[in-house]
mmCIF file of C-alpha atoms in Angstrom:
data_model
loop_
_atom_site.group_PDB
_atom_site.id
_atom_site.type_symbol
_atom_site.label_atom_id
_atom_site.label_comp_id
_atom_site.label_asym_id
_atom_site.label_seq_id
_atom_site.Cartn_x
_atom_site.Cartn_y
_atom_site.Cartn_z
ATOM 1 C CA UNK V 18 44.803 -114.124 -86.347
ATOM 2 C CA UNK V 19 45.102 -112.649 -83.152
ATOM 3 C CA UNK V 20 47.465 -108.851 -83.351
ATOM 4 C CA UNK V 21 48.214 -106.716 -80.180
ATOM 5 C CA UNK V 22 46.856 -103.306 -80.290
ATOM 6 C CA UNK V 23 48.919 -100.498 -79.273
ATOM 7 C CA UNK V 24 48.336 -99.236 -75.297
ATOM 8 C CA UNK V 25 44.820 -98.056 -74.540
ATOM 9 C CA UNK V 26 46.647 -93.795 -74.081
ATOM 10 C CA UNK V 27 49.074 -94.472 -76.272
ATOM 11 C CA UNK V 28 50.820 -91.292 -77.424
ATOM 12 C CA UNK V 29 50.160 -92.208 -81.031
ATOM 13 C CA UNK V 30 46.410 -91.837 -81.354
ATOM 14 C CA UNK V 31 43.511 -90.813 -79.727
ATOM 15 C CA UNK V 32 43.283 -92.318 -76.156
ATOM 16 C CA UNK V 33 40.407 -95.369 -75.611
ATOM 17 C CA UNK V 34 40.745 -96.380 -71.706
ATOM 18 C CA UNK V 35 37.569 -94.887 -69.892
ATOM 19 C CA UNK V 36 36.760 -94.194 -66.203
ATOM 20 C CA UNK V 37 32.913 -94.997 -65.994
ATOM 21 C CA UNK V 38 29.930 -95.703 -63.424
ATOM 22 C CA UNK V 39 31.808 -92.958 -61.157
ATOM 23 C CA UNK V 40 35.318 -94.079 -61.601
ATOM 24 C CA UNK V 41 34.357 -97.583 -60.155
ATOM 25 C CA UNK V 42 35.452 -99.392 -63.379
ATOM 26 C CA UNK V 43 38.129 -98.568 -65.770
ATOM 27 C CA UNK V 44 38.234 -99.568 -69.511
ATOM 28 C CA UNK V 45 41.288 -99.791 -71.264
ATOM 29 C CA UNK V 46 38.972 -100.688 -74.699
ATOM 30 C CA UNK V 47 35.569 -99.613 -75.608
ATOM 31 C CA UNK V 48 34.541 -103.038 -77.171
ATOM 32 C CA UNK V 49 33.615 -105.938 -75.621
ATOM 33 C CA UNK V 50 31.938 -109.237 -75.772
ATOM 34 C CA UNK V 51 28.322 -109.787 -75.596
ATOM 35 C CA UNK V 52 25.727 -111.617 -73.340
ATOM 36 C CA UNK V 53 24.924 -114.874 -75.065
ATOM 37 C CA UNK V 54 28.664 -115.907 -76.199
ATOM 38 C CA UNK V 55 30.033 -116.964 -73.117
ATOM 39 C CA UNK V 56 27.196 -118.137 -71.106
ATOM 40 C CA UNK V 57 28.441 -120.000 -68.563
ATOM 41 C CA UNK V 58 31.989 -118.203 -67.700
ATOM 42 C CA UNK V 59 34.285 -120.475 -68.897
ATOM 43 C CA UNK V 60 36.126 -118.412 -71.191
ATOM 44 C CA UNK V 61 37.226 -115.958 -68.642
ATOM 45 C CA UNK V 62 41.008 -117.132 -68.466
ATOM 46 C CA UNK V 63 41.089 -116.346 -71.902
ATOM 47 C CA UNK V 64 39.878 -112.694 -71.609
ATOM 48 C CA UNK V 65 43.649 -111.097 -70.453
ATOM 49 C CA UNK V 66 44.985 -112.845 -74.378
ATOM 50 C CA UNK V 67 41.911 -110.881 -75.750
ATOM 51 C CA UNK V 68 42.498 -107.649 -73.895
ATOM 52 C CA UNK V 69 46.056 -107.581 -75.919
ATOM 53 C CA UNK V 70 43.970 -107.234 -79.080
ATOM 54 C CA UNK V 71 41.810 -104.843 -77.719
ATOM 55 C CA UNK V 72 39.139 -106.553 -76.354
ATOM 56 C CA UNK V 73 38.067 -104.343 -73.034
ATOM 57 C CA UNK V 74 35.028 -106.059 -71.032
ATOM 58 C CA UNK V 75 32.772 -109.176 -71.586
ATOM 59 C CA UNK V 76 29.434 -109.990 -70.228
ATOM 60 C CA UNK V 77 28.820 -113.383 -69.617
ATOM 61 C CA UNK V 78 25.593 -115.091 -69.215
ATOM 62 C CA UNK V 79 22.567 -114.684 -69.585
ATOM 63 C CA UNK V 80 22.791 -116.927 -65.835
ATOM 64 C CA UNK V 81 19.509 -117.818 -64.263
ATOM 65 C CA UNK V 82 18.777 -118.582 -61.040
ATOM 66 C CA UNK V 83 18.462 -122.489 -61.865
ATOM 67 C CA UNK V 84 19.583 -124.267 -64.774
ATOM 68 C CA UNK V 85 17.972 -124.902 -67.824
ATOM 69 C CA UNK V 86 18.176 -126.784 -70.872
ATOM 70 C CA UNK V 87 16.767 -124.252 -72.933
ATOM 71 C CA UNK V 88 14.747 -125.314 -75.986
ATOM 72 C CA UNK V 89 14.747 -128.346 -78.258
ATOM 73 C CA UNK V 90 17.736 -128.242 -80.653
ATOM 74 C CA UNK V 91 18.354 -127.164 -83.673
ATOM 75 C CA UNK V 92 17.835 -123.562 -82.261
ATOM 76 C CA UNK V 93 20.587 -121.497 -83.687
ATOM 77 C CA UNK V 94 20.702 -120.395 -86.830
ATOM 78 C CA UNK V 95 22.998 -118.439 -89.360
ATOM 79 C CA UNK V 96 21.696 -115.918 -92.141
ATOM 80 C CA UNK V 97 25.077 -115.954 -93.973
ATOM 81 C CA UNK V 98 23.827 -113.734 -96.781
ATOM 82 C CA UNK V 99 22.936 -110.783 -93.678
ATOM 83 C CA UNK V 100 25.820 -112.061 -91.635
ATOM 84 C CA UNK V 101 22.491 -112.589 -89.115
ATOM 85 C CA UNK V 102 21.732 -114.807 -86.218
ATOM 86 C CA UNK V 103 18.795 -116.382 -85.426
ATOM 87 C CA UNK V 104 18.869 -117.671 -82.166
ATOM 88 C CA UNK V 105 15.912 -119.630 -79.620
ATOM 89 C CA UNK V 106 18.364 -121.347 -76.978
ATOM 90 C CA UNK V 107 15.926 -120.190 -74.241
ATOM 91 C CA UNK V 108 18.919 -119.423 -72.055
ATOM 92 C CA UNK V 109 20.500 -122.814 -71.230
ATOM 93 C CA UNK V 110 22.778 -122.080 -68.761
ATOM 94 C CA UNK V 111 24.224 -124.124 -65.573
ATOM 95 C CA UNK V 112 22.519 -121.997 -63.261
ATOM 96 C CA UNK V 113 23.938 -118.905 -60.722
ATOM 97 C CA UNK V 114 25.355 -121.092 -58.087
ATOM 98 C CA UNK V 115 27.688 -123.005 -60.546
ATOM 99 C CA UNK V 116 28.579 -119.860 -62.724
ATOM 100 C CA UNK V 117 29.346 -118.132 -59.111
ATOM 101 C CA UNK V 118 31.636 -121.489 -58.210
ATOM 102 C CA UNK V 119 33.767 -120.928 -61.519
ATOM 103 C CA UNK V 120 33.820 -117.372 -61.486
ATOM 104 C CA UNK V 121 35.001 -117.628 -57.494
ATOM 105 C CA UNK V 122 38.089 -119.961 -58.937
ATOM 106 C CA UNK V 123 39.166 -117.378 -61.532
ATOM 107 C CA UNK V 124 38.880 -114.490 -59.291
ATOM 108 C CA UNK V 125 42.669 -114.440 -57.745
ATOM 109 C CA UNK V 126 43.925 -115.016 -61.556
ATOM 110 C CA UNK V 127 41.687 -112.007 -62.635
ATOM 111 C CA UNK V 128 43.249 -109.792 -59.976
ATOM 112 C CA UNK V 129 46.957 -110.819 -60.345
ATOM 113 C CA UNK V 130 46.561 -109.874 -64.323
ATOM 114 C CA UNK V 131 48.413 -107.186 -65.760
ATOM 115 C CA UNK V 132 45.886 -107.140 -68.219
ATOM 116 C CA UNK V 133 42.817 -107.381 -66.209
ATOM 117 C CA UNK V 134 38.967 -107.201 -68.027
ATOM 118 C CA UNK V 135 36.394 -106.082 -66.391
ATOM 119 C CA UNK V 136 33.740 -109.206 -66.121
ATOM 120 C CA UNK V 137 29.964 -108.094 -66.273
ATOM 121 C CA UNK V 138 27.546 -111.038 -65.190
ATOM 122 C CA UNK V 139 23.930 -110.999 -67.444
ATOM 123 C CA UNK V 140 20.939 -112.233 -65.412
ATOM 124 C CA UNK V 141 17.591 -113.362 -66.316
ATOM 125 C CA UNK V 142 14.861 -115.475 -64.916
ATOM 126 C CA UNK V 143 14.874 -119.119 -65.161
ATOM 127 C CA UNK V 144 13.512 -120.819 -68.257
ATOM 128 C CA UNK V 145 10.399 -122.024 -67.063
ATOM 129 C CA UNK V 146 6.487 -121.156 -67.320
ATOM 130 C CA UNK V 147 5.734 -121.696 -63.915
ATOM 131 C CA UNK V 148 8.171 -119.411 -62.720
ATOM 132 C CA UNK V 149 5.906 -115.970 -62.487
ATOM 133 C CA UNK V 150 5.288 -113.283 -60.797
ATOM 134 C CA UNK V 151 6.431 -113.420 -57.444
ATOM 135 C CA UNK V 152 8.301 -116.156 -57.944
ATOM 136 C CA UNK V 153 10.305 -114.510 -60.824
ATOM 137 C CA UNK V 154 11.085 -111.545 -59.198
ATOM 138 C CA UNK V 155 12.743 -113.772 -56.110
ATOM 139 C CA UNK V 156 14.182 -115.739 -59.340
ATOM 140 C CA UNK V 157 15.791 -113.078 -60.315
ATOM 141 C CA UNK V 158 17.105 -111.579 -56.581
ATOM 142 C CA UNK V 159 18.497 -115.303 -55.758
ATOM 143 C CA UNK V 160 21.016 -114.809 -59.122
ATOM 144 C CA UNK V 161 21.866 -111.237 -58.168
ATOM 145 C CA UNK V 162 22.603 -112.348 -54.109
ATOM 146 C CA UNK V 163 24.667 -115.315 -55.699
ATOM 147 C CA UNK V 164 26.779 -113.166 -58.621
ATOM 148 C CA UNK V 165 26.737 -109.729 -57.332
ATOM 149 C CA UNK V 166 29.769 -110.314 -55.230
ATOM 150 C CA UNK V 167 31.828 -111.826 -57.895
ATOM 151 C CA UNK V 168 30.962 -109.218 -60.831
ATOM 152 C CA UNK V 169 32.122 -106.129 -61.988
ATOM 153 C CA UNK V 170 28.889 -105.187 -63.123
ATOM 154 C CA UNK V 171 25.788 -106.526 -63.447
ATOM 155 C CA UNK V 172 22.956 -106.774 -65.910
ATOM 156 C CA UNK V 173 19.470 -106.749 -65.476
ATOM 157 C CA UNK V 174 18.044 -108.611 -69.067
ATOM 158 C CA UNK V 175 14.547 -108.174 -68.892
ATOM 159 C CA UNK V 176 13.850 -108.083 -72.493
ATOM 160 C CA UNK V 177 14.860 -111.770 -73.303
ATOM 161 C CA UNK V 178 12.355 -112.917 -76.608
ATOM 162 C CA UNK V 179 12.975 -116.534 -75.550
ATOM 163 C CA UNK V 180 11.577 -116.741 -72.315
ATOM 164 C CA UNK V 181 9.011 -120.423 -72.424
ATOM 165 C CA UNK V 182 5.954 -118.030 -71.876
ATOM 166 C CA UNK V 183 7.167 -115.287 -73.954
ATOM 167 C CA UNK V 184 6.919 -112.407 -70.975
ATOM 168 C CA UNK V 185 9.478 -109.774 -69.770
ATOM 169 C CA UNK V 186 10.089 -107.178 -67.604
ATOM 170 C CA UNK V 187 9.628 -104.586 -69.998
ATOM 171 C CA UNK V 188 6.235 -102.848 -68.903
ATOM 172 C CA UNK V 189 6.180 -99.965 -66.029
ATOM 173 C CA UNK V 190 4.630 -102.613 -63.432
ATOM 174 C CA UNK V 191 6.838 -105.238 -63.525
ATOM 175 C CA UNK V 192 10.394 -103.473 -64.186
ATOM 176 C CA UNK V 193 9.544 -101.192 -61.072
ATOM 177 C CA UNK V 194 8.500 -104.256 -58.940
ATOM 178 C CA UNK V 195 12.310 -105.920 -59.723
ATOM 179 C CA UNK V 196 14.207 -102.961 -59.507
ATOM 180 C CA UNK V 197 12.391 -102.892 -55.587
ATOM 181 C CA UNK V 198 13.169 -105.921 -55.045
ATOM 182 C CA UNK V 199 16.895 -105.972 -55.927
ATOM 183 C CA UNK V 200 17.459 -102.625 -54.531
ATOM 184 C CA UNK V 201 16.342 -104.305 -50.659
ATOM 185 C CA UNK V 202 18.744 -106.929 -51.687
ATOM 186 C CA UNK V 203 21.648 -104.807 -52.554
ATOM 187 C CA UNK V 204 21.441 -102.573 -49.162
ATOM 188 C CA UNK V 205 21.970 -105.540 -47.457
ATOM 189 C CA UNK V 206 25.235 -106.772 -49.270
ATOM 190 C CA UNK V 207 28.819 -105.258 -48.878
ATOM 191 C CA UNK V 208 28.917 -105.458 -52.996
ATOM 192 C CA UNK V 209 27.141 -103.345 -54.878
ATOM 193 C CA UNK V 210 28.635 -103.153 -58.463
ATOM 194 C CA UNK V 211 27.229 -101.172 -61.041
ATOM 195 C CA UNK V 212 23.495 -102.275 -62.276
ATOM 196 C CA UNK V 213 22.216 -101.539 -66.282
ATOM 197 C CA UNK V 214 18.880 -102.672 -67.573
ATOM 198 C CA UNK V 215 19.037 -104.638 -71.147
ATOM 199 C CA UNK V 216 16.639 -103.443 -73.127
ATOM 200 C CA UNK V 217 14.965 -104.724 -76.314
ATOM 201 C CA UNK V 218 14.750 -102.239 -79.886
ATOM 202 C CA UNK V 219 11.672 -101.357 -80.602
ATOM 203 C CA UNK V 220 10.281 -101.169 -84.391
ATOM 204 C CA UNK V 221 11.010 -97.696 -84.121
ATOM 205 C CA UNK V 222 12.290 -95.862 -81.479
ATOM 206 C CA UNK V 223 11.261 -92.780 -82.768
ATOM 207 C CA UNK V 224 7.499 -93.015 -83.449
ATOM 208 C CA UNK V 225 5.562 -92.091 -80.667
ATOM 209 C CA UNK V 226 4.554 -95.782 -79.398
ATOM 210 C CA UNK V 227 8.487 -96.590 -79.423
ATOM 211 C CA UNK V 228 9.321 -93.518 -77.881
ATOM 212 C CA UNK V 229 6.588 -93.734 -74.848
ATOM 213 C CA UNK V 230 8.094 -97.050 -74.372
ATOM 214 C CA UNK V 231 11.398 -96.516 -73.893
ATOM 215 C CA UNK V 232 10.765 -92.796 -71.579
ATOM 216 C CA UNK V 233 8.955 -94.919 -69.276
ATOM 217 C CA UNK V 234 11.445 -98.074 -68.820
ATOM 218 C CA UNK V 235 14.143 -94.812 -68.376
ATOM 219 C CA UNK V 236 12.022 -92.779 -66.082
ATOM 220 C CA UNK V 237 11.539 -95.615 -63.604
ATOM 221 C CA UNK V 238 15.379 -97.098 -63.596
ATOM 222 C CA UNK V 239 16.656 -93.558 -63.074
ATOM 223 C CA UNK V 240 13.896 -93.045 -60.255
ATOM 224 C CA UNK V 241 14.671 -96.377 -58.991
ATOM 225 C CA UNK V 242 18.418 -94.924 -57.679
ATOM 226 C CA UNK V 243 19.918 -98.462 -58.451
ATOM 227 C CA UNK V 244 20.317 -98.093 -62.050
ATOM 228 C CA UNK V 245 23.504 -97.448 -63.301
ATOM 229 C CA UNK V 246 23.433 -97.741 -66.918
ATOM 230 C CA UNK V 247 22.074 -99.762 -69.756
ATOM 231 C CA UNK V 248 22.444 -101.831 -72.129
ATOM 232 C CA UNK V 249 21.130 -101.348 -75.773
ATOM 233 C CA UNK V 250 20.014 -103.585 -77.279
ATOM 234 C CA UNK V 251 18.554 -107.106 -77.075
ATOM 235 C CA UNK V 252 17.815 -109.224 -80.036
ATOM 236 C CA UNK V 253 14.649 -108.645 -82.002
ATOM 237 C CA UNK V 254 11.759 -111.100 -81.941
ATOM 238 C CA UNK V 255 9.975 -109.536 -84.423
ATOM 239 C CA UNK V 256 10.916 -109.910 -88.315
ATOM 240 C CA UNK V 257 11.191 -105.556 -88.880
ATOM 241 C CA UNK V 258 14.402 -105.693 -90.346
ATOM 242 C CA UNK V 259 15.835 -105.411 -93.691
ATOM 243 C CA UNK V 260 17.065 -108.819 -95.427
ATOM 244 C CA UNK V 261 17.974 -110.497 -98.429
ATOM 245 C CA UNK V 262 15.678 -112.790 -100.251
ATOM 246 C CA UNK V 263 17.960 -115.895 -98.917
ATOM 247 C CA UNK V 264 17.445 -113.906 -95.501
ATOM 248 C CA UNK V 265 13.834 -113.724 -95.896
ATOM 249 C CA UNK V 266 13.589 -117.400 -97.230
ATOM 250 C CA UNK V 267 15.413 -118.871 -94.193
ATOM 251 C CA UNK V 268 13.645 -116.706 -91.334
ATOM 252 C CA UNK V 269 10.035 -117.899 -92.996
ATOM 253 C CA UNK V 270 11.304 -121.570 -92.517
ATOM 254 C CA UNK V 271 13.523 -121.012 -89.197
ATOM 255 C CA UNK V 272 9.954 -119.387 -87.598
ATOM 256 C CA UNK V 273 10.535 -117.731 -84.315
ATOM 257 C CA UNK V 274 13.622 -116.434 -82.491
ATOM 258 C CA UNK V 275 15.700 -113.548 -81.798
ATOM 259 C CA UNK V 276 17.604 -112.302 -84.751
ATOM 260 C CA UNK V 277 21.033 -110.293 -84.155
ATOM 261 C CA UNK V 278 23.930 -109.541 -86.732
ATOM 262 C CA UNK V 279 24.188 -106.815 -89.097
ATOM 263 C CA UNK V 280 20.164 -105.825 -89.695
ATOM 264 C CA UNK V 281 19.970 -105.176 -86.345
ATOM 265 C CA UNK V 282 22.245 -102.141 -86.509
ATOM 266 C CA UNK V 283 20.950 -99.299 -87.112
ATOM 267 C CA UNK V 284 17.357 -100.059 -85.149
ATOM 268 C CA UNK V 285 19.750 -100.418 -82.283
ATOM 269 C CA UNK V 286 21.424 -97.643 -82.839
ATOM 270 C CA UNK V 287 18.454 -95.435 -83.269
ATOM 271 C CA UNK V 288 17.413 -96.884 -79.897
ATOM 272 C CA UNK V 289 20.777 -95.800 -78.671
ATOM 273 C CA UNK V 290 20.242 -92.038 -79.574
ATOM 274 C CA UNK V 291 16.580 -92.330 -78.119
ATOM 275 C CA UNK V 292 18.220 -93.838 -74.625
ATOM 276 C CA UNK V 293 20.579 -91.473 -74.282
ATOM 277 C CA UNK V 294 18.181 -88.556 -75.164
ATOM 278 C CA UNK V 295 15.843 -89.636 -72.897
ATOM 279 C CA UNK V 296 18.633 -90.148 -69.880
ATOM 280 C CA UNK V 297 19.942 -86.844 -70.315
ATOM 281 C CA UNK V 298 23.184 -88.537 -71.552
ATOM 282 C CA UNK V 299 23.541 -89.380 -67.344
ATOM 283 C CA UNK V 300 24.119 -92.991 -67.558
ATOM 284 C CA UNK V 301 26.626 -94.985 -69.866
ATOM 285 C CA UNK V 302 25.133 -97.366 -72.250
ATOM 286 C CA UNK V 303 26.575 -100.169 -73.565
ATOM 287 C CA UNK V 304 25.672 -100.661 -78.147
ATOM 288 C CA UNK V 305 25.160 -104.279 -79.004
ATOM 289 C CA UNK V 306 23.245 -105.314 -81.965
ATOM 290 C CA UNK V 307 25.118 -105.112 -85.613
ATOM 291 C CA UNK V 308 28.502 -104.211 -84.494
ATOM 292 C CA UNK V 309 30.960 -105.454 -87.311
ATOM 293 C CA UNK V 310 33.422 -102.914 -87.822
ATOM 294 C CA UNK V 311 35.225 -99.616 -86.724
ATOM 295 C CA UNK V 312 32.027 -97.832 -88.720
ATOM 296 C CA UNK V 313 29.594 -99.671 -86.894
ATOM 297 C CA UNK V 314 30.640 -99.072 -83.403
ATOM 298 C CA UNK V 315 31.926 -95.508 -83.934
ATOM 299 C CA UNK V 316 27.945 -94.804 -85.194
ATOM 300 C CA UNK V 317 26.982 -96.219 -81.897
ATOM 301 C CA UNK V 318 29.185 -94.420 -79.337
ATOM 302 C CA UNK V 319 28.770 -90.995 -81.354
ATOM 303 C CA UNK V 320 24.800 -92.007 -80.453
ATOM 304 C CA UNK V 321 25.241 -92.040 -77.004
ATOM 305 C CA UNK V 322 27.055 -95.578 -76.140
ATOM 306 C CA UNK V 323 30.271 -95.415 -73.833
ATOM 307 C CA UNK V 324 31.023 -98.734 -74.617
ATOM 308 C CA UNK V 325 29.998 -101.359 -77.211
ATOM 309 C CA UNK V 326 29.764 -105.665 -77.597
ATOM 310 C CA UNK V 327 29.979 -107.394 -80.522
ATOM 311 C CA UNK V 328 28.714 -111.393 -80.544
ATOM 312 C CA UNK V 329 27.804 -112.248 -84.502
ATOM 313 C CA UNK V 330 30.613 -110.390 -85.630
ATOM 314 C CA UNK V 331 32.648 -112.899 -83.642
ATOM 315 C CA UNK V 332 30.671 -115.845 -85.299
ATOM 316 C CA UNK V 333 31.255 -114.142 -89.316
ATOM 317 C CA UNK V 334 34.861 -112.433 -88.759
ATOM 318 C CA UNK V 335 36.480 -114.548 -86.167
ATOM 319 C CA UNK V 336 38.659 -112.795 -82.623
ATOM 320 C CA UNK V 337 40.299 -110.711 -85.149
ATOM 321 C CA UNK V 338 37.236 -108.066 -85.159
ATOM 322 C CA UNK V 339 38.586 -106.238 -81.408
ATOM 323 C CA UNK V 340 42.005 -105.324 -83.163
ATOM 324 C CA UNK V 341 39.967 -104.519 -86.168
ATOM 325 C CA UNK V 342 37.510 -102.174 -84.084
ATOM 326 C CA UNK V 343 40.303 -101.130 -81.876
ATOM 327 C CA UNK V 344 42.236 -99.734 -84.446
ATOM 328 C CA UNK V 345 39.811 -98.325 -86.557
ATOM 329 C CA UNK V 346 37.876 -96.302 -83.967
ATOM 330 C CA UNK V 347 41.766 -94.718 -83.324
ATOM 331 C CA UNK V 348 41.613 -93.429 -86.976
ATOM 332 C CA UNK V 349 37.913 -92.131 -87.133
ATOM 333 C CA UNK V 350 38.606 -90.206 -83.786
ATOM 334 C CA UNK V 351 41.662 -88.685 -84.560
ATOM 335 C CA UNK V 352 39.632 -87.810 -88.088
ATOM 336 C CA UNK V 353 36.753 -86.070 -86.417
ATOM 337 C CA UNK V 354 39.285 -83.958 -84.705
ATOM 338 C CA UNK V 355 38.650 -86.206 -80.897
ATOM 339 C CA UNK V 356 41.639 -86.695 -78.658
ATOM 340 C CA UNK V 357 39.880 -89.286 -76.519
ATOM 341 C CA UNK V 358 37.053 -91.437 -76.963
ATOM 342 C CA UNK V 359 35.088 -89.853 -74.146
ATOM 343 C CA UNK V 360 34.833 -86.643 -76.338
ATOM 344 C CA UNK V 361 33.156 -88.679 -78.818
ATOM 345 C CA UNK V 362 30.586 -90.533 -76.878
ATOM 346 C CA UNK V 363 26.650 -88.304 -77.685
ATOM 347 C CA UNK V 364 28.912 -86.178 -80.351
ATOM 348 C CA UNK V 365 25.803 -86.404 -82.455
ATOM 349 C CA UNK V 366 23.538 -84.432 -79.913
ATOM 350 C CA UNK V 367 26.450 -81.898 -79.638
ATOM 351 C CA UNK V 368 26.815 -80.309 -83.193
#
């Protein structure tokens, strides 16, 4: 069931519209749909009946610079008993230049909305082994020359587990090498939206290896001067999470993949904290990973996040989960005394 949330600065409650990235984007609702759901922009239409029940952003995607089939079906999962997802697609997706041809077709809609939702495009390199080094890097700058123009923001995923040969972005070299390459790419476009960096939650962001890891992926995007944000986090790859026995069962017959859902949450949100520690609190992040209720979300903006996604929640609870979210996040800010969300976002580093 699908119920329309009161006005973003409604007089009644605590206000959740936010001005972020420098005032280039405006968000009437913190919570928003994740990379993976909508991979392929067709849903986009519907995003103005989901910002009436306080949906506030998506991010489509992840969209490579080709298109892929991803991996051999069956490669989703569900973990009912966790209210998990294990997922090995291996981003299939129709590739940059169609996503750019249907996102170009909604564009005049998306403008003429009352009710307009800011669009974030996810890219990530093609799903292919032969595709390295060089090559990915140009991979990845032919999706950002192709989407840039058409998105409100864009995201950098270079943390994806289900990449064919099982690499990312995420060591110093490599992350600094793409952030080079799309920053030559963006001086020479008129559009320059808003860039984050996806990253993926380590075991534990708070032991020293974790911690090392994340300070330098945060020290080079903020050196980098194209890095705008980031987005925390990615699914896990590894099996470091808390589950049932029926979880545990599954997972050891499922084998690999990246598991999202509820025991994800609180790694991600301990990366979160760690992010936004490490950033200074300069640069908005964007939760995702076990977001499935008012609770959940409100632990991850108090942690650092501006804004957060939900995607399993969506699979377990159905649409219903933004008005849910929406609402509730009005009640625990007006509780801790907040009058706007804003006040709220690090509130854990502040007392």
């Amino acid at each position: 069931l699908l119920r329309p949330v009161p006005s973003a600065s409604s007089p009644s409650g605590p206000s959740l519209r936010q001005d972020l990235f420098g005032g280039r984007l405006s968000f009437e609702s913190p919570v928003g749909i994740a990379a993976g759901f909508d991979k392929n922009a067709l849903l986009v239409p519907l995003y103005r009946v989901g910002a009436l029940t306080g949906l506030g952003f998506s991010e489509v995607g992840s969209v490579s610079a080709l298109p892929a089939q991803g991996n051999e079906k069956p490669r989703c999962f569900r973990l009912p008993a966790d209210e998990a997802v294990i997922n090995r697609i291996g981003l299939a997706n129709e590739g940059s230049a169609a996503v750019a041809e249907r996102l170009t077709s909604f564009s005049g809609l998306s403008k003429r909305s009352a009710t307009r939702v800011p669009v974030g495009v996810n890219i990530a390199k093609t799903h292919s082994p032969e595709i390295l080094g060089e090559a990915a890097i140009d991979d990845f700058v032919t999706s950002y020359r192709t989407l840039s123009p058409l998105a409100d923001f864009v995201v950098l995923n270079v943390s994806c587990p289900n990449t064919a040969e099982g690499k990312t972005f995420e060591d110093s070299t490599s992350l600094r090498q793409l952030l080079d390459a799309v920053s030559r790419e963006r001086q020479c476009s008129a559009s320059a939206p808003p860039v984050l960096v996806k990253l993926s939650p380590p075991v534990d962001a708070a032991s020293t290896a974790g911690s090392e890891q994340l300070r330098a992926l945060v020290s080079i995007a903020q050196a980098s001067g194209i890095v705008d944000g980031f987005v925390v986090s990615n699914t896990a790859g590894d099996r470091e999470v808390k589950l049932s026995p029926e979880g545990k069962e599954a997972v050891a017959a499922i084998g690999k993949g990246g598991l999202s859902g509820r025991p994800l949450c609180n790694r991600s949100t301990a990366t979160i904290r760690k992010v936004y520690e490490l950033s200074g609190g300069s640069m908005p992040i964007i939760g995702v990973g076990g977001v499935d209720s008012a609770e959940s979300a409100y632990a991850k903006i108090r942690a650092g996040a501006s804004l957060v996604e939900v995607y399993t929640a969506i699979v377990y609870k159905g649409p219903g989960i933004f008005f849910d979210i929406h609402i509730g996040l009005r009640r625990l800010l007006e509780k801790d005394g907040f009058t706007s969300i804003s006040e709220a976002v690090g509130a854990d580093f502040k007392t």
